[in-house]
Coordinates of C-alpha atoms in Angstrom, one line a residue:
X3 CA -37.0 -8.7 53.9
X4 CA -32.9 -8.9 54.3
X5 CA -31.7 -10.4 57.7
X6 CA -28.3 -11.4 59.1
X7 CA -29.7 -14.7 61.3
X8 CA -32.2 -16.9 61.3
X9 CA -34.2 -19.3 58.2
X10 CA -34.2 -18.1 54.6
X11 CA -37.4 -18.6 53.9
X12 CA -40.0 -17.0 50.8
X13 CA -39.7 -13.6 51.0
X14 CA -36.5 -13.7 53.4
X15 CA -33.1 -13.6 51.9
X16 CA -30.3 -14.3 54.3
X17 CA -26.8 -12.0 54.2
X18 CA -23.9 -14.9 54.0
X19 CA -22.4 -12.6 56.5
X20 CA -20.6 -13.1 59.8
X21 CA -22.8 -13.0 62.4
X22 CA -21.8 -11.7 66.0
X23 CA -20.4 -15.2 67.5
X24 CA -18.7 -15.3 64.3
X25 CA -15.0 -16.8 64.8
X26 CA -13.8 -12.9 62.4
X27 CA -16.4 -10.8 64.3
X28 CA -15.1 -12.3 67.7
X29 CA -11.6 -10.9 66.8
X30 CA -12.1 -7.9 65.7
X31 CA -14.0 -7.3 68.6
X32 CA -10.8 -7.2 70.6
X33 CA -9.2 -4.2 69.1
X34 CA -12.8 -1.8 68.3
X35 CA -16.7 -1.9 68.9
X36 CA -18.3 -5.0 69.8
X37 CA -19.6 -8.1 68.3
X38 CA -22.9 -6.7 67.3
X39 CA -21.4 -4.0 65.3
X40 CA -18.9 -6.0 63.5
X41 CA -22.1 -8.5 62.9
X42 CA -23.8 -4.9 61.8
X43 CA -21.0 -3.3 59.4
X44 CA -20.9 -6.6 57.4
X45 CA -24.4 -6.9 56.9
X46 CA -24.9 -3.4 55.5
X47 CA -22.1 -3.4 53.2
X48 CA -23.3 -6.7 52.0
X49 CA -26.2 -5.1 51.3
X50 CA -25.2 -2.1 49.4
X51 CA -23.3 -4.3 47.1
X52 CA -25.9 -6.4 46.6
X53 CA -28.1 -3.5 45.6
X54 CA -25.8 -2.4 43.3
X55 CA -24.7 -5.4 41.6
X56 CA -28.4 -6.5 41.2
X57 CA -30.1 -2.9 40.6
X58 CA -32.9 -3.5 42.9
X59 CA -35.5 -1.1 43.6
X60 CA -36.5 0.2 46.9
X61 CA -39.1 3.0 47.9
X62 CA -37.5 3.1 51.5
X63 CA -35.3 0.9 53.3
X64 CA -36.1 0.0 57.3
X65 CA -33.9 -0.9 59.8
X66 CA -34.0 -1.5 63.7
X67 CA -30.1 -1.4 63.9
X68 CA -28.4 1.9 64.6
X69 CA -25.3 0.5 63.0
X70 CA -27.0 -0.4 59.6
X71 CA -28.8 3.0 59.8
X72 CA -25.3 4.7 60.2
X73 CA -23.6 2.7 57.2
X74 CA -26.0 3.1 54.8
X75 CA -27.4 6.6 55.2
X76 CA -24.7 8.2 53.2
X77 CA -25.2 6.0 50.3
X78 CA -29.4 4.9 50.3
X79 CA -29.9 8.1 47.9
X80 CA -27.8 6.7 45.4
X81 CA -28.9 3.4 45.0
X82 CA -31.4 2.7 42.4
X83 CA -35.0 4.1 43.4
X84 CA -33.2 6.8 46.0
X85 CA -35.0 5.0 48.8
X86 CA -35.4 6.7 52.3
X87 CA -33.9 5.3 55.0
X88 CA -36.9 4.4 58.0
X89 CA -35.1 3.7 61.4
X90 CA -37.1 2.3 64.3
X91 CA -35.4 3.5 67.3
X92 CA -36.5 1.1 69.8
X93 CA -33.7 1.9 72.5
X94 CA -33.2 4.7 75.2
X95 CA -30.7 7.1 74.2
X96 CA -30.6 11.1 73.1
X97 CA -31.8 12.0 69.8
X98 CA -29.0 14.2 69.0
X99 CA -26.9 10.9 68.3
X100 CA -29.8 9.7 65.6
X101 CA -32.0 12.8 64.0
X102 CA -29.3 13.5 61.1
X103 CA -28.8 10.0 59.5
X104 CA -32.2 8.5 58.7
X105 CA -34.6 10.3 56.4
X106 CA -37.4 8.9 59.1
X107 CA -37.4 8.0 62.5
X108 CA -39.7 5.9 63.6
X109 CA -40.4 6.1 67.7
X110 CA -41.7 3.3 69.8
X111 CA -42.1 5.2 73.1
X112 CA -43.4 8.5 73.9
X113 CA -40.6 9.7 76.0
X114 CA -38.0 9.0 72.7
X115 CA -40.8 11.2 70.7
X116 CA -41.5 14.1 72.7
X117 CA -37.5 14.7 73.4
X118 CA -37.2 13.9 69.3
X119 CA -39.7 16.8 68.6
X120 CA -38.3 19.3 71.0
X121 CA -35.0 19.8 68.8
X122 CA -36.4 22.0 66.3
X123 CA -33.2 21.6 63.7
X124 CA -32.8 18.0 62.4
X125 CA -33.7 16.9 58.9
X126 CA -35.5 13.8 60.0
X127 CA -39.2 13.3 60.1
X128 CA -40.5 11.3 63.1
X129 CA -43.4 9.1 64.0
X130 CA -44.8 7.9 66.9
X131 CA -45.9 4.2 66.7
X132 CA -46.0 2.0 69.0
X133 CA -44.9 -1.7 69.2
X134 CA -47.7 -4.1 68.8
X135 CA -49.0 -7.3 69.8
X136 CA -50.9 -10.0 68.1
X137 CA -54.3 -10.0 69.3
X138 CA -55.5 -12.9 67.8
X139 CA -53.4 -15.2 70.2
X140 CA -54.8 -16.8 73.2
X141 CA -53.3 -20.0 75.0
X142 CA -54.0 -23.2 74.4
X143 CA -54.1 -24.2 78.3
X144 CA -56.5 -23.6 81.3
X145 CA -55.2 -21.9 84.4
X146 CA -54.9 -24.5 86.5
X147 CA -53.5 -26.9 83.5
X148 CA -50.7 -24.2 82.7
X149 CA -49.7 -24.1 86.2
X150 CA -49.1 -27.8 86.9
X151 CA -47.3 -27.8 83.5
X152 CA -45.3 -25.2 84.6
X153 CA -45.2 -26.9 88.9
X154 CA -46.4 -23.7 90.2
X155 CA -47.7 -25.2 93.5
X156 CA -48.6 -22.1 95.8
X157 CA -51.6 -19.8 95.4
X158 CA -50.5 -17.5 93.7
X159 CA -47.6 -16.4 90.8
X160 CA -45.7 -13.3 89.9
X161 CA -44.3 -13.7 86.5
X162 CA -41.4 -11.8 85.3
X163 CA -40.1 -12.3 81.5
X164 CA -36.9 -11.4 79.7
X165 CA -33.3 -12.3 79.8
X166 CA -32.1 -12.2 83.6
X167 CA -29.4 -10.0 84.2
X168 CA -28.2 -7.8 86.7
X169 CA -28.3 -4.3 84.6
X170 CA -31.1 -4.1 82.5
X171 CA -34.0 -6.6 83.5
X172 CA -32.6 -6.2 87.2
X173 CA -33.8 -9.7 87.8
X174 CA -32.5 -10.2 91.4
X175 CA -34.9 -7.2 92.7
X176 CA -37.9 -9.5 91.6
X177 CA -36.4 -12.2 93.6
X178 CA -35.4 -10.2 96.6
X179 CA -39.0 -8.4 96.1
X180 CA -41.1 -12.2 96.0
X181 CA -38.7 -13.2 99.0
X182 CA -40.6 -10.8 100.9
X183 CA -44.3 -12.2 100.0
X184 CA -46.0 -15.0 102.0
X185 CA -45.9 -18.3 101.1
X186 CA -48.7 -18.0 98.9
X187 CA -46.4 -16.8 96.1
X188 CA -43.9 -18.1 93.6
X189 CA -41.7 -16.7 91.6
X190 CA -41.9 -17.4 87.9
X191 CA -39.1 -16.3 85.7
X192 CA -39.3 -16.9 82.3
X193 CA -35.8 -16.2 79.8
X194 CA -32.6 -17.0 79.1
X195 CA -30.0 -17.3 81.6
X196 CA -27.4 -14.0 81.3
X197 CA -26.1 -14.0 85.1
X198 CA -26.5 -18.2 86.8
X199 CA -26.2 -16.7 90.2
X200 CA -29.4 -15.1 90.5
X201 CA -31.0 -18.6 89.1
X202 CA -28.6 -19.7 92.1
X203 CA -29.6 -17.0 94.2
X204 CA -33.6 -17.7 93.7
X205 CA -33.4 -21.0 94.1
X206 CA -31.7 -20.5 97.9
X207 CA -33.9 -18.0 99.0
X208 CA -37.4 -19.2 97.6
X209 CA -36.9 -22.8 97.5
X210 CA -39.6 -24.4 95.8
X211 CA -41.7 -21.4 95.7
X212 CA -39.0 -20.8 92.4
X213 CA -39.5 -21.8 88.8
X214 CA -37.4 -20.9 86.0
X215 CA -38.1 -21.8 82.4
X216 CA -36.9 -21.0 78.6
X217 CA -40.3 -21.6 76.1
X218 CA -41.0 -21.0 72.8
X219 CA -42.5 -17.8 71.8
X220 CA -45.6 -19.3 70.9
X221 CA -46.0 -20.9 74.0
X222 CA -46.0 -18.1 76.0
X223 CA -49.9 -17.3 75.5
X224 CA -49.7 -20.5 78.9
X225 CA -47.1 -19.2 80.7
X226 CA -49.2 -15.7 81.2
X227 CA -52.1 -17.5 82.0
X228 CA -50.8 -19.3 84.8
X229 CA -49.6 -16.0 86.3
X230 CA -52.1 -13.5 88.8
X231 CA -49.4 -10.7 88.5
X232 CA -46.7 -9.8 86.2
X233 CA -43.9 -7.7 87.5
X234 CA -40.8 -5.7 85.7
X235 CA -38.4 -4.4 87.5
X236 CA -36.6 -2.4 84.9
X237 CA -36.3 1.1 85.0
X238 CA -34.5 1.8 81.8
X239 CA -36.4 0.0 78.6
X240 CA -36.9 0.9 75.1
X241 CA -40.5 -0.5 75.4
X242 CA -41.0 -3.6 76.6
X243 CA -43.2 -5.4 74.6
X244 CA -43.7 -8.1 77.4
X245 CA -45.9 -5.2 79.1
X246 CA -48.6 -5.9 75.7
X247 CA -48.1 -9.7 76.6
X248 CA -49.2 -9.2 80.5
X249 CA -52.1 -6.6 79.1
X250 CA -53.4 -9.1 76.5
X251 CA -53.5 -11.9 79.2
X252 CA -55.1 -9.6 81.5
X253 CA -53.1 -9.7 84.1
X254 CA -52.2 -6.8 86.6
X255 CA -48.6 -4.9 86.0
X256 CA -46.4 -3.8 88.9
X257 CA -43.6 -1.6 86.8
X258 CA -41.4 1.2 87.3
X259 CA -43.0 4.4 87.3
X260 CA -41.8 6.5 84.7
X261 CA -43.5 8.3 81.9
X262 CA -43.4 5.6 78.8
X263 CA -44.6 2.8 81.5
X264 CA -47.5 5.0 82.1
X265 CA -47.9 5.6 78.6
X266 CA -48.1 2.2 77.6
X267 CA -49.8 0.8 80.7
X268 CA -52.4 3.5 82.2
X269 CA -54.9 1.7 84.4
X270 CA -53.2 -1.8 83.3
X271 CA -50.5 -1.0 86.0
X272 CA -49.4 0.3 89.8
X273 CA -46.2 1.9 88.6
X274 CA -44.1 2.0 91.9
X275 CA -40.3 3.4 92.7
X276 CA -38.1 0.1 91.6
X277 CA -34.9 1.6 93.3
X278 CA -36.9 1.3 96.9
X279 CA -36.8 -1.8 98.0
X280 CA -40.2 -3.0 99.2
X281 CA -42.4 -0.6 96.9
X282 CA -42.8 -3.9 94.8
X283 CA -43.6 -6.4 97.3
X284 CA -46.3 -3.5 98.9
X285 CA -48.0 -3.2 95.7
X286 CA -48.8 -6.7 95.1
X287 CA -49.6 -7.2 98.6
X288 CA -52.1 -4.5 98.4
X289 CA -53.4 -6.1 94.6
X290 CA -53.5 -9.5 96.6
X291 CA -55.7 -7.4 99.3
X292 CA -58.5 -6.1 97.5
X293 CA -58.8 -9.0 95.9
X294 CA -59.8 -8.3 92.4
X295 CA -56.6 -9.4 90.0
X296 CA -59.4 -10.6 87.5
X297 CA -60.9 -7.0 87.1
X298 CA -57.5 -6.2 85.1
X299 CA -58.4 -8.8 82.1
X300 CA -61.2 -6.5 80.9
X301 CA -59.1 -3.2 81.5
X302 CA -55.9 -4.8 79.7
X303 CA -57.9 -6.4 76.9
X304 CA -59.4 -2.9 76.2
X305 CA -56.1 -1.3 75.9
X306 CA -54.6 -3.9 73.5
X307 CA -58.0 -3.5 71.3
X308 CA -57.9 0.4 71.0
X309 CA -53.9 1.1 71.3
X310 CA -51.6 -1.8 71.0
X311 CA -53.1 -4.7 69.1
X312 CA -52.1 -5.7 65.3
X313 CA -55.3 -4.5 64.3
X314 CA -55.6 -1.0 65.7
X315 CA -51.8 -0.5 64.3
X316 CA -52.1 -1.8 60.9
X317 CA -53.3 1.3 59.3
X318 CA -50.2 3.5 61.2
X319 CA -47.7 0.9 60.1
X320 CA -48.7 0.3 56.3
X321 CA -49.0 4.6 56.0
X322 CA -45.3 4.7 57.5
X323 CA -43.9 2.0 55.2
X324 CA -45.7 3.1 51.9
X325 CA -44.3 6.7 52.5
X326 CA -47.6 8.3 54.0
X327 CA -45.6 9.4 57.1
X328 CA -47.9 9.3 60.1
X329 CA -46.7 11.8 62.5
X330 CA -48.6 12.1 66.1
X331 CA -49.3 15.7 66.7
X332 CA -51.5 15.0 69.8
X333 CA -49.0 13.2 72.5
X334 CA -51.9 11.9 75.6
X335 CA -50.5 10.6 78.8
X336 CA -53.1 7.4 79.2
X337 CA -54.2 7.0 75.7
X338 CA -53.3 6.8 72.0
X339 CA -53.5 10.1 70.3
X340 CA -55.9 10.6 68.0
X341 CA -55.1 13.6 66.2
X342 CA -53.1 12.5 63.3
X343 CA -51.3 14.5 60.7
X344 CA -50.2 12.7 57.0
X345 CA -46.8 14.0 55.8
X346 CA -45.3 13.4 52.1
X347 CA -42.1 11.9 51.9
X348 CA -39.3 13.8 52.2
X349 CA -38.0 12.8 48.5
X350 CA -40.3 13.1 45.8
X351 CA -39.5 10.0 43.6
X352 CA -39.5 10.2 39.7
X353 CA -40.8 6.5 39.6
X354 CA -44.1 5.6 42.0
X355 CA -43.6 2.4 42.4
X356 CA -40.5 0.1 43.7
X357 CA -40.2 -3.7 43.8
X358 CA -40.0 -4.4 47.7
X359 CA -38.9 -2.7 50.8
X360 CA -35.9 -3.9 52.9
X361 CA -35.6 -4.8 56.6
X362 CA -32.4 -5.4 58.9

């Protein structure tokens, strides 16, 4: 694996390239793009060179960044192997702007798939599968020990997880949404801090019924399980892979009701109109009223075992990285399809096998 941030580490190798707080990607972000595709263009070229210089091997190449897809595309076929190019599209845009420059496309969300596989002319190949979660985690805490950790000192909590912003997470409905709960609930909100005055904002309206708090990624398995109801007040996502976290820990999902949400959530979820205000508060009221937030542990844990766990995505995952293109030819609304078609690659190679694949 090839990546711009983070440890090198055995089997990691880590582009010396700027990265997007960079001193050189911060400047050139004044006159074109943005940081993260300055950040983007260096690491791809560094990696074509690289390639080159060292006549490495690939049988396909896979990125997650549409700037690295872009870059390399036009040159992938002439590196030694002629690797295809995988893109996982993992964001919300048309597929006009992404079918001609990856040699597969690899969609997260079945909205993204079913507006790919209308447009009949594009030269890309596309699969459906999903993000995944591991399902061998489980926290370390009990309930009531993860909430005093975490001060949680009402009846109930709504947990909401992700960066707080304004735009994307809209983080201040949440807020404005608990504000209109009894005093049996608090507000948990668990990311990094993009816009202080909702922090600010929370923390005047809801007092001590408020908790914010950055963890590390493998301690969220107690953060969930102090929780009764998870709540995401998005209405534009990708995915949202914090939607498999609230399934695995069985909790109940308020989210936006659109057709990927559904997709992902089914019976996991009351999918209510997030622009309205009050539609959230009136669905956890009504969860809080029939009184049965445990029921959703077995209906959430069912889901993660049959559609979104590690091990029921494995198989769809090795077959789309070892060039046995797994296309979903069945799309169902409240379950995984199970009609699946294998595809060859698009490239036939002369040599079978290739040292390693790479990954943005």
């Amino acid at each position: 694996m090839f990546t711009g941030r983070g440890p090198e580490t055995e089997g990691v190798v880590r582009a010396p390239t700027p990265s997007r707080s960079h001193p050189v990607a911060r400047r050139l972000a004044r006159y074109r793009k943005d940081r993260l595709f300055w950040e983007s263009l260096f690491f791809a070229l560094w990696f074509l060179v690289r390639a080159i210089f060292k006549q490495d091997r690939f049988d396909r190449i896979m990125t997650i960044e549409p700037t690295v897809r872009r870059v390399l595309f036009p040159f992938v076929r002439y590196l030694p192997g002629a690797p295809e190019l995988v893109w996982t599209h993992g964001l919300n845009n048309e597929p006009s702007g992404y079918l001609h420059d990856a040699d597969v496309v690899h969609e997260v969300n079945v909205e993204n798939f079913e507006r790919a596989t209308s447009i009949e002319n594009r030269s890309a190949q596309i699969a459906l599968i999903p993000h995944f979660v591991d399902d061998s985690q489980s926290p370390s805490l009990l309930k009531e020990e993860a909430r005093n950790r975490l001060g949680i000192k009402t009846k109930y909590a709504l947990l909401g997880v992700g960066r707080i912003d304004a735009t994307v997470k809209r983080s201040q409905h949440l807020v404005a949404e608990v504000a209109k709960l009894s005093d049996d609930w608090t507000l948990v909100l668990v990311g990094s801090v993009g816009e202080p005055r909702i922090v600010e904002d929370a923390v005047a309206a809801l007092d001590h019924k408020f908790v914010h708090v950055q963890v590390d990624a493998q301690d969220m398995p107690d953060v969930y399980v102090a929780a009764d109801v998870f709540a995401h007040a998005a209405i534009n996502e990708g995915f949202g892979i914090v939607f498999l976290e609230a399934m695995h820990a069985g909790l109940p999902i308020v989210a936006h009701d659109r057709r990927s949400f559904d997709w992902i959530l089914g019976e996991s979820a009351r999918l209510v109109d997030m622009t309205i205000s009050g539609t959230l508060a009136n669905a956890v009221i009504q969860l809080e009223k029939e009184g049965n937030l445990a029921s959703f542990k077995e209906v959430g844990s069912r889901r993660i075992a049959t559609m979104f766990g590690w091990s029921a995505l494995a198989g769809d995952y090795h077959k789309l990285l070892s060039g046995e293109l797994v296309e979903h030819c069945a799309v169902a609304t409240a379950r995984r399809p199970s009609s699946l078609v294998a595809l060859r690659s698009r490239r036939r190679r002369a040599h079978p096998s290739r040292r390693l694949d790479s990954r943005d």
